[in-house]
mmCIF file of C-alpha atoms in Angstrom:
data_model
loop_
_atom_site.group_PDB
_atom_site.id
_atom_site.type_symbol
_atom_site.label_atom_id
_atom_site.label_comp_id
_atom_site.label_asym_id
_atom_site.label_seq_id
_atom_site.Cartn_x
_atom_site.Cartn_y
_atom_site.Cartn_z
ATOM 1 C CA PRO V 1 82.711 272.146 187.491
ATOM 2 C CA LEU V 2 85.215 269.989 189.260
ATOM 3 C CA ILE V 3 85.093 269.081 192.966
ATOM 4 C CA GLU V 4 88.009 271.159 194.728
ATOM 5 C CA GLY V 5 88.587 270.125 197.619
ATOM 6 C CA PRO V 6 87.318 267.880 201.257
ATOM 7 C CA PHE V 7 87.633 271.089 202.925
ATOM 8 C CA ASP V 8 84.335 273.212 203.182
ATOM 9 C CA SER V 9 82.869 269.007 203.440
ATOM 10 C CA TYR V 10 84.522 268.072 206.364
ATOM 11 C CA LYS V 11 84.170 272.454 207.416
ATOM 12 C CA GLU V 12 80.581 271.875 208.095
ATOM 13 C CA LEU V 13 80.640 268.673 209.174
ATOM 14 C CA VAL V 14 82.259 269.131 211.850
ATOM 15 C CA PHE V 15 80.118 272.358 212.530
ATOM 16 C CA GLN V 16 77.441 270.005 212.623
ATOM 17 C CA PHE V 17 78.459 267.386 214.904
ATOM 18 C CA GLY V 18 79.385 269.930 217.398
ATOM 19 C CA TYR V 19 76.315 271.940 217.670
ATOM 20 C CA ALA V 20 74.575 268.562 218.252
ATOM 21 C CA THR V 21 76.496 267.429 220.545
ATOM 22 C CA LEU V 22 77.952 269.856 222.614
ATOM 23 C CA PHE V 23 74.022 270.753 223.492
ATOM 24 C CA ALA V 24 72.845 267.552 223.458
ATOM 25 C CA ALA V 25 71.322 267.763 227.153
ATOM 26 C CA ALA V 26 69.960 270.869 225.933
ATOM 27 C CA TYR V 27 67.636 269.459 222.960
ATOM 28 C CA PRO V 28 67.796 266.448 222.389
ATOM 29 C CA LEU V 29 66.452 265.527 219.160
ATOM 30 C CA ALA V 30 69.407 267.641 217.589
ATOM 31 C CA PRO V 31 71.305 264.879 216.983
ATOM 32 C CA LEU V 32 68.403 263.041 214.926
ATOM 33 C CA LEU V 33 68.051 265.999 213.202
ATOM 34 C CA SER V 34 71.447 265.909 212.347
ATOM 35 C CA PHE V 35 71.264 262.811 211.016
ATOM 36 C CA ILE V 36 68.155 263.069 208.971
ATOM 37 C CA SER V 37 70.290 266.605 207.674
ATOM 38 C CA ASN V 38 73.584 264.529 206.528
ATOM 39 C CA TYR V 39 71.103 261.604 205.263
ATOM 40 C CA VAL V 40 69.854 264.116 202.923
ATOM 41 C CA ASP V 41 73.482 265.511 201.809
ATOM 42 C CA ILE V 42 74.506 262.370 201.192
ATOM 43 C CA ARG V 43 71.362 261.994 199.126
ATOM 44 C CA SER V 44 71.631 265.838 197.325
ATOM 45 C CA ASP V 45 76.121 264.481 196.647
ATOM 46 C CA LEU V 46 75.556 261.598 195.362
ATOM 47 C CA TYR V 47 72.698 263.401 192.236
ATOM 48 C CA SER V 48 74.981 266.523 191.848
ATOM 49 C CA ILE V 49 77.564 264.325 191.638
ATOM 50 C CA GLY V 50 76.537 261.476 189.438
ATOM 51 C CA TYR V 51 74.678 263.830 187.063
ATOM 52 C CA GLU V 52 75.912 267.389 187.402
ATOM 53 C CA MET V 53 79.919 267.393 187.675
ATOM 54 C CA ARG V 54 82.917 266.326 186.007
ATOM 55 C CA ARG V 55 84.324 262.852 187.802
ATOM 56 C CA PRO V 56 86.316 264.297 190.764
ATOM 57 C CA ILE V 57 90.519 263.562 190.566
ATOM 58 C CA PRO V 58 91.639 260.295 192.709
ATOM 59 C CA ALA V 59 94.374 261.203 196.118
ATOM 60 C CA ASN V 60 95.030 258.973 198.096
ATOM 61 C CA ALA V 61 94.910 260.371 201.834
ATOM 62 C CA GLU V 62 95.984 257.933 204.437
ATOM 63 C CA ASP V 63 92.874 259.361 206.770
ATOM 64 C CA ILE V 64 91.178 262.658 207.130
ATOM 65 C CA GLY V 65 94.216 264.608 208.609
ATOM 66 C CA SER V 66 94.351 267.484 211.589
ATOM 67 C CA TRP V 67 89.968 267.127 211.471
ATOM 68 C CA GLU V 68 90.408 263.886 213.782
ATOM 69 C CA SER V 69 91.898 266.060 216.163
ATOM 70 C CA ILE V 70 89.459 268.814 215.887
ATOM 71 C CA LEU V 71 86.673 266.021 216.361
ATOM 72 C CA ASP V 72 88.046 264.225 219.446
ATOM 73 C CA ALA V 73 88.783 267.773 221.084
ATOM 74 C CA MET V 74 84.714 268.797 220.202
ATOM 75 C CA GLY V 75 84.148 265.064 222.267
ATOM 76 C CA THR V 76 85.809 265.226 225.139
ATOM 77 C CA ALA V 77 84.168 269.274 224.894
ATOM 78 C CA ALA V 78 81.372 267.360 224.762
ATOM 79 C CA ILE V 79 81.235 265.632 227.572
ATOM 80 C CA ILE V 80 82.096 268.359 229.735
ATOM 81 C CA SER V 81 79.500 270.255 228.368
ATOM 82 C CA ASN V 82 76.316 267.708 228.109
ATOM 83 C CA SER V 83 78.128 266.235 232.119
ATOM 84 C CA ALA V 84 77.608 270.838 233.157
ATOM 85 C CA LEU V 85 74.562 270.972 231.331
ATOM 86 C CA VAL V 86 73.625 268.103 233.703
ATOM 87 C CA CYS V 87 74.589 268.318 237.253
ATOM 88 C CA LEU V 88 74.421 272.165 237.010
ATOM 89 C CA THR V 89 71.798 272.591 235.413
ATOM 90 C CA GLY V 90 69.297 270.372 235.959
ATOM 91 C CA ASP V 91 66.128 270.609 237.908
ATOM 92 C CA PHE V 92 66.087 266.919 238.913
ATOM 93 C CA MET V 93 69.011 267.713 241.579
ATOM 94 C CA ASP V 94 67.387 271.043 243.117
ATOM 95 C CA GLY V 95 67.672 269.490 246.505
ATOM 96 C CA TYR V 96 71.317 269.825 246.733
ATOM 97 C CA ASP V 97 73.299 271.437 247.638
ATOM 98 C CA TRP V 98 76.585 273.470 245.373
ATOM 99 C CA MET V 99 78.812 270.797 246.650
ATOM 100 C CA THR V 100 76.872 267.771 245.945
ATOM 101 C CA ARG V 101 76.033 268.868 242.563
ATOM 102 C CA LEU V 102 79.584 269.594 241.406
ATOM 103 C CA LEU V 103 81.212 266.049 242.556
ATOM 104 C CA THR V 104 78.379 264.524 240.901
ATOM 105 C CA PHE V 105 79.629 266.805 237.990
ATOM 106 C CA LEU V 106 82.852 265.635 237.908
ATOM 107 C CA ALA V 107 82.183 261.961 239.215
ATOM 108 C CA MET V 108 80.023 262.370 236.407
ATOM 109 C CA GLU V 109 82.250 263.964 233.573
ATOM 110 C CA HIS V 110 85.429 261.273 234.550
ATOM 111 C CA GLY V 111 83.569 258.749 234.206
ATOM 112 C CA LEU V 112 82.782 259.334 231.075
ATOM 113 C CA MET V 113 85.669 259.889 229.416
ATOM 114 C CA MET V 114 86.766 256.933 231.368
ATOM 115 C CA LEU V 115 85.029 255.373 228.696
ATOM 116 C CA LYS V 116 85.648 257.836 225.802
ATOM 117 C CA VAL V 117 89.400 256.721 226.271
ATOM 118 C CA ALA V 118 88.354 252.607 226.460
ATOM 119 C CA VAL V 119 86.448 252.906 223.670
ATOM 120 C CA SER V 120 89.233 254.542 221.495
ATOM 121 C CA VAL V 121 91.828 252.227 222.788
ATOM 122 C CA GLY V 122 89.818 249.146 222.243
ATOM 123 C CA THR V 123 88.510 250.045 218.898
ATOM 124 C CA PRO V 124 91.468 249.147 215.366
ATOM 125 C CA ASP V 125 91.669 251.762 213.908
ATOM 126 C CA VAL V 126 92.408 249.479 210.915
ATOM 127 C CA PRO V 127 89.718 246.436 210.619
ATOM 128 C CA ASP V 128 90.664 242.988 210.730
ATOM 129 C CA GLU V 129 88.993 242.341 207.342
ATOM 130 C CA VAL V 130 91.443 245.150 205.678
ATOM 131 C CA GLU V 131 93.917 244.153 207.326
ATOM 132 C CA ILE V 132 94.075 240.367 205.907
ATOM 133 C CA GLN V 133 93.173 242.698 202.450
ATOM 134 C CA LEU V 134 96.258 244.076 202.723
ATOM 135 C CA LYS V 135 99.121 241.210 204.104
ATOM 136 C CA ARG V 136 97.390 239.719 200.903
ATOM 137 C CA GLN V 137 97.440 242.725 198.282
ATOM 138 C CA GLU V 138 101.854 242.440 199.541
ATOM 139 C CA PHE V 139 102.134 239.064 199.566
ATOM 140 C CA ILE V 140 101.005 239.386 196.096
ATOM 141 C CA VAL V 141 102.473 242.520 194.869
ATOM 142 C CA GLY V 142 105.929 240.823 196.508
ATOM 143 C CA LYS V 143 105.119 237.244 194.414
ATOM 144 C CA LEU V 144 104.474 238.632 191.348
ATOM 145 C CA ILE V 145 106.360 241.948 190.926
ATOM 146 C CA GLU V 146 109.347 241.875 193.099
ATOM 147 C CA ASP V 147 110.098 238.141 192.657
ATOM 148 C CA ARG V 148 110.329 237.875 196.203
ATOM 149 C CA GLU V 149 111.090 233.450 197.570
ATOM 150 C CA ASP V 150 108.154 232.646 200.449
ATOM 151 C CA ASP V 151 108.258 229.900 202.897
ATOM 152 C CA GLN V 152 106.101 227.899 200.994
ATOM 153 C CA ASP V 153 108.199 227.196 197.864
ATOM 154 C CA PRO V 154 110.916 225.025 198.068
ATOM 155 C CA PRO V 155 114.624 226.684 196.961
ATOM 156 C CA LEU V 156 114.586 225.260 193.214
ATOM 157 C CA GLU V 157 118.116 223.162 193.975
ATOM 158 C CA GLU V 158 116.901 220.755 196.891
ATOM 159 C CA VAL V 159 113.789 219.378 194.401
ATOM 160 C CA ASP V 160 115.288 216.680 191.760
ATOM 161 C CA ASP V 161 112.536 217.639 189.566
ATOM 162 C CA PRO V 162 110.665 220.499 190.034
ATOM 163 C CA ILE V 163 108.217 219.744 187.212
ATOM 164 C CA ASP V 164 106.759 217.187 190.092
ATOM 165 C CA ALA V 165 106.861 220.046 193.449
ATOM 166 C CA ALA V 166 103.489 219.969 194.711
ATOM 167 C CA ILE V 167 101.952 223.062 195.157
ATOM 168 C CA GLU V 168 100.658 224.608 198.327
ATOM 169 C CA VAL V 169 97.865 227.625 197.594
ATOM 170 C CA PHE V 170 96.721 228.636 200.921
ATOM 171 C CA GLN V 171 93.288 229.889 201.446
ATOM 172 C CA THR V 172 92.834 231.810 204.678
ATOM 173 C CA ASP V 173 89.298 232.957 204.597
ATOM 174 C CA GLU V 174 87.032 229.483 205.314
ATOM 175 C CA ASP V 175 90.485 228.392 207.105
ATOM 176 C CA ALA V 176 90.785 225.563 204.103
ATOM 177 C CA VAL V 177 93.937 224.221 202.847
ATOM 178 C CA LEU V 178 93.715 223.467 198.845
ATOM 179 C CA LYS V 179 96.775 221.708 198.059
ATOM 180 C CA LEU V 180 96.823 220.780 194.174
ATOM 181 C CA ASP V 181 99.997 218.278 192.684
ATOM 182 C CA VAL V 182 101.395 219.550 189.212
ATOM 183 C CA GLU V 183 101.621 215.925 187.223
ATOM 184 C CA GLU V 184 103.096 216.085 183.723
#
C-alpha cells in the first residue's frame, strides 16, 4: 500500500499531546507513557515503511501547517488546566480561602504564560546550522547556475592577466580562510 498523507499521523499525535499535557497534574505518568508509546510507534512505522509499503512520494512542506497553531492552543489550554488543577483542587491548599487559591492560580497561570512566550520568542524557528547551509546553497546556486558575481571576484577587466588572478575560497566552518594561487 501507498502512504497517503500525514493527516492521520498528525491527528493521532495531537490527541496524544492533548491527553499527556492537559491532565499532567492529575496523572503525572501520562507524559512518560506517551513517550514510550511514541517510541514504539516510530519503530513500528519504520519497519512497515521499510518492508511492507511502497516508497513514499517526496513532497516539500514549509512547516506543519495549521497543526502548529492547534498545538500552541493546546499548550496554552494545558497551562490553564494544570494550574487550575493544582491551585483550585489540590490538597496542599486546603487551609486557604477561595480568594487566595484564585490569586495563586492567576499568578501561576500568568507566570507560566510569560515563560511560554519568552521561550517561544527566544527559540529561533530555523537553527543556526540550517541557516548557514541554506545560505551556502543559495550562494552555490547563484554562482554555478545563475552565474552571479560576488564580492570576492575581481572583475576581469580590472585584472591585467586573468590567469595570474588569485582564487580565494572561504571556509566558514572553522573560521579559517584558505587561499589558493593559480599559477601557470
